[in-house]
Amino acid sequence: GLQRVLSNVKSRGVFGEVQLAGLLEQVFAPDQYASNVETVPGSNKRVEFAIKFPGTSSEGVVWLPIDAKFPREDYERLLDAQERADADAAALAGAALERRIKEEGKSIAQKYVEPPFTTDFALLFLPTEGLYAEVVRRPGLTDELQRTWRVVVAGPSTLAAILSSLQMGFRTLAVERR
């Protein structure tokens, strides 16, 4: 059943979004984040989720964009090649996965990151720990995404840690205001 659901591109997107929504709901109050946010005014580009930060402008909101991606085909080709112990196919599949992640990072940065309306970085959420681990173990990939596109890669457990840190920041801000 899960294999059939995940074979559809739209379903995979929904899978990542639902998981991301669940993590956000566990950590934040509903007024601390939003879904389908146009982070860059007038762009008509909407990110799946964004966290609200207090801003200095009259509107008082700076968004942290979070976009979920699940490049399942590239990842499965890599896993299949590794299972067959086919080093050449694994190298090709790994390179394809890296290209795809770089393209996604570039797309996120270009569509959703625009200070002062947003933070100067965004989060790319990968909905499975295996996929996240594979991306992180690729030499220089996450560094390049951060340095070139200002995109931080997060998996389910690391996103939970990042969100908890942000929540602590919100609580500190609230205490300071009081």
Coordinates of C-alpha atoms in Angstrom, one line a residue:
G1 CA 0.0 0.0 0.0
L2 CA 2.7 2.5 1.0
Q3 CA 4.7 1.6 -2.1
R4 CA 1.7 2.3 -4.4
V5 CA 1.0 5.6 -2.6
L6 CA 4.6 6.8 -2.9
S7 CA 4.9 5.9 -6.6
N8 CA 2.7 8.9 -7.4
V9 CA 4.6 12.2 -7.4
K10 CA 1.6 14.1 -5.9
S11 CA 1.3 11.6 -3.1
R12 CA 5.0 11.8 -2.3
G13 CA 4.6 15.6 -2.0
V14 CA 1.6 15.1 0.3
F15 CA 3.6 12.6 2.4
G16 CA 6.4 15.1 3.0
E17 CA 3.9 18.0 3.7
V18 CA 1.9 15.9 6.1
Q19 CA 5.0 14.9 8.0
L20 CA 6.2 18.5 8.1
A21 CA 2.8 19.8 9.2
G22 CA 2.8 17.2 12.0
L23 CA 6.3 18.3 13.3
L24 CA 5.2 22.0 13.2
E25 CA 2.0 21.3 15.0
Q26 CA 3.9 19.5 17.8
V27 CA 6.3 22.4 18.4
F28 CA 4.5 25.6 17.6
A29 CA 1.2 27.3 18.3
P30 CA -0.9 27.8 15.2
D31 CA -0.2 31.5 15.1
Q32 CA 3.6 30.9 15.0
Y33 CA 3.6 29.4 11.5
A34 CA 1.5 29.3 8.3
S35 CA 1.0 27.1 5.3
N36 CA 1.0 28.1 1.6
V37 CA 2.8 31.4 2.3
E38 CA 3.8 33.9 -0.3
T39 CA 7.1 34.8 1.4
V40 CA 8.1 37.2 -1.4
P41 CA 5.3 39.8 -1.9
G42 CA 4.0 39.9 -5.4
S43 CA 5.9 36.7 -6.5
N44 CA 2.8 34.4 -6.6
K45 CA 5.2 31.6 -5.3
R46 CA 3.9 29.9 -2.3
V47 CA 6.1 27.8 0.1
E48 CA 4.5 24.8 1.8
F49 CA 5.2 26.2 5.3
A50 CA 6.9 29.2 6.9
I51 CA 7.6 30.1 10.5
K52 CA 6.7 33.6 11.6
F53 CA 9.4 35.7 13.2
P54 CA 8.9 39.1 14.7
G55 CA 10.2 41.7 12.3
T56 CA 11.2 45.3 12.6
S57 CA 8.9 46.5 9.8
S58 CA 5.4 47.9 10.4
E59 CA 3.9 44.5 9.4
G60 CA 6.1 42.9 12.0
V61 CA 6.6 39.5 10.3
V62 CA 9.7 37.9 8.8
W63 CA 9.2 34.4 7.4
L64 CA 11.5 31.3 7.6
P65 CA 10.5 29.2 4.5
I66 CA 10.4 25.4 4.8
D67 CA 9.9 23.3 1.8
A68 CA 9.5 19.5 1.8
K69 CA 11.1 17.4 -1.0
F70 CA 11.2 13.7 -1.6
P71 CA 13.3 12.7 -4.7
R72 CA 12.3 9.1 -4.3
E73 CA 13.3 7.9 -7.8
D74 CA 16.9 9.1 -7.5
Y75 CA 17.2 7.7 -3.9
E76 CA 15.7 4.3 -4.9
R77 CA 18.1 4.0 -7.9
L78 CA 21.0 4.6 -5.5
L79 CA 19.7 2.0 -3.0
D80 CA 19.1 -0.6 -5.7
A81 CA 22.6 -0.1 -7.1
Q82 CA 24.1 -0.4 -3.6
E83 CA 22.1 -3.6 -2.9
R84 CA 23.4 -5.1 -6.2
A85 CA 26.9 -4.0 -5.3
D86 CA 27.1 -2.2 -8.6
A87 CA 29.6 0.6 -7.9
D88 CA 29.2 2.3 -11.3
A89 CA 25.5 2.4 -11.1
A90 CA 25.7 3.6 -7.5
A91 CA 28.1 6.4 -8.5
L92 CA 25.7 7.5 -11.3
A93 CA 22.7 7.4 -9.0
G94 CA 24.5 9.2 -6.3
A95 CA 25.5 12.0 -8.7
A96 CA 21.9 12.2 -9.9
L97 CA 20.7 12.5 -6.3
E98 CA 23.2 15.3 -5.6
R99 CA 22.2 17.2 -8.8
R100 CA 18.5 16.9 -7.8
I101 CA 19.1 18.2 -4.2
K102 CA 21.2 21.1 -5.6
E103 CA 18.4 21.9 -8.0
E104 CA 15.9 21.8 -5.2
G105 CA 18.0 24.0 -3.0
K106 CA 18.5 26.6 -5.8
S107 CA 14.8 26.6 -6.6
I108 CA 13.9 27.1 -2.9
A109 CA 16.4 30.0 -2.6
Q110 CA 15.2 31.7 -5.8
K111 CA 11.5 31.3 -5.1
Y112 CA 11.2 31.9 -1.3
V113 CA 14.2 33.7 0.1
E114 CA 14.1 37.5 0.0
P115 CA 15.3 39.5 3.0
P116 CA 13.8 41.6 4.7
F117 CA 10.6 39.7 4.0
T118 CA 12.2 36.4 4.9
T119 CA 15.2 35.2 6.9
D120 CA 18.3 35.0 4.8
F121 CA 18.1 31.2 4.6
A122 CA 15.4 28.5 4.1
L123 CA 15.0 24.9 5.2
L124 CA 14.8 22.0 2.8
F125 CA 13.0 19.1 4.6
L126 CA 13.7 15.5 3.5
P127 CA 10.9 13.3 5.0
T128 CA 12.9 10.2 5.7
E129 CA 16.0 9.7 7.8
G130 CA 17.6 7.4 5.2
L131 CA 17.3 10.0 2.5
Y132 CA 18.6 12.7 4.9
A133 CA 21.5 10.6 6.0
E134 CA 22.4 9.9 2.3
V135 CA 22.4 13.6 1.5
V136 CA 24.4 14.6 4.5
R137 CA 27.1 11.9 3.9
R138 CA 27.8 13.3 0.4
P139 CA 31.0 15.3 0.8
G140 CA 30.5 19.0 0.6
L141 CA 26.8 18.9 -0.5
T142 CA 25.2 20.4 2.5
D143 CA 28.0 23.0 2.8
E144 CA 27.5 24.0 -0.8
L145 CA 23.7 24.3 -0.3
Q146 CA 24.3 26.5 2.7
R147 CA 27.1 28.6 1.2
T148 CA 25.7 29.0 -2.3
W149 CA 21.9 29.0 -1.8
R150 CA 21.5 29.7 1.9
V151 CA 19.5 26.5 2.2
V152 CA 19.8 24.2 5.3
V153 CA 18.9 20.5 4.8
A154 CA 16.9 18.9 7.6
G155 CA 15.5 15.4 8.2
P156 CA 12.7 14.5 10.6
S157 CA 14.9 14.4 13.7
T158 CA 17.1 17.3 12.9
L159 CA 14.1 19.4 11.9
A160 CA 12.5 18.6 15.3
A161 CA 15.7 19.9 17.0
I162 CA 15.8 23.0 14.8
L163 CA 12.2 23.8 15.5
S164 CA 12.7 23.2 19.3
S165 CA 15.6 25.7 19.2
L166 CA 13.4 28.2 17.4
Q167 CA 10.6 27.6 20.0
M168 CA 13.1 28.3 22.8
G169 CA 14.0 31.5 21.1
F170 CA 10.3 32.5 20.9
R171 CA 9.9 31.8 24.6
T172 CA 13.0 33.9 25.4
L173 CA 11.6 36.8 23.4
A174 CA 8.3 36.5 25.2
V175 CA 10.0 36.6 28.6
E176 CA 12.1 39.6 27.5
R177 CA 8.9 41.5 26.4
R178 CA 7.2 40.8 29.7

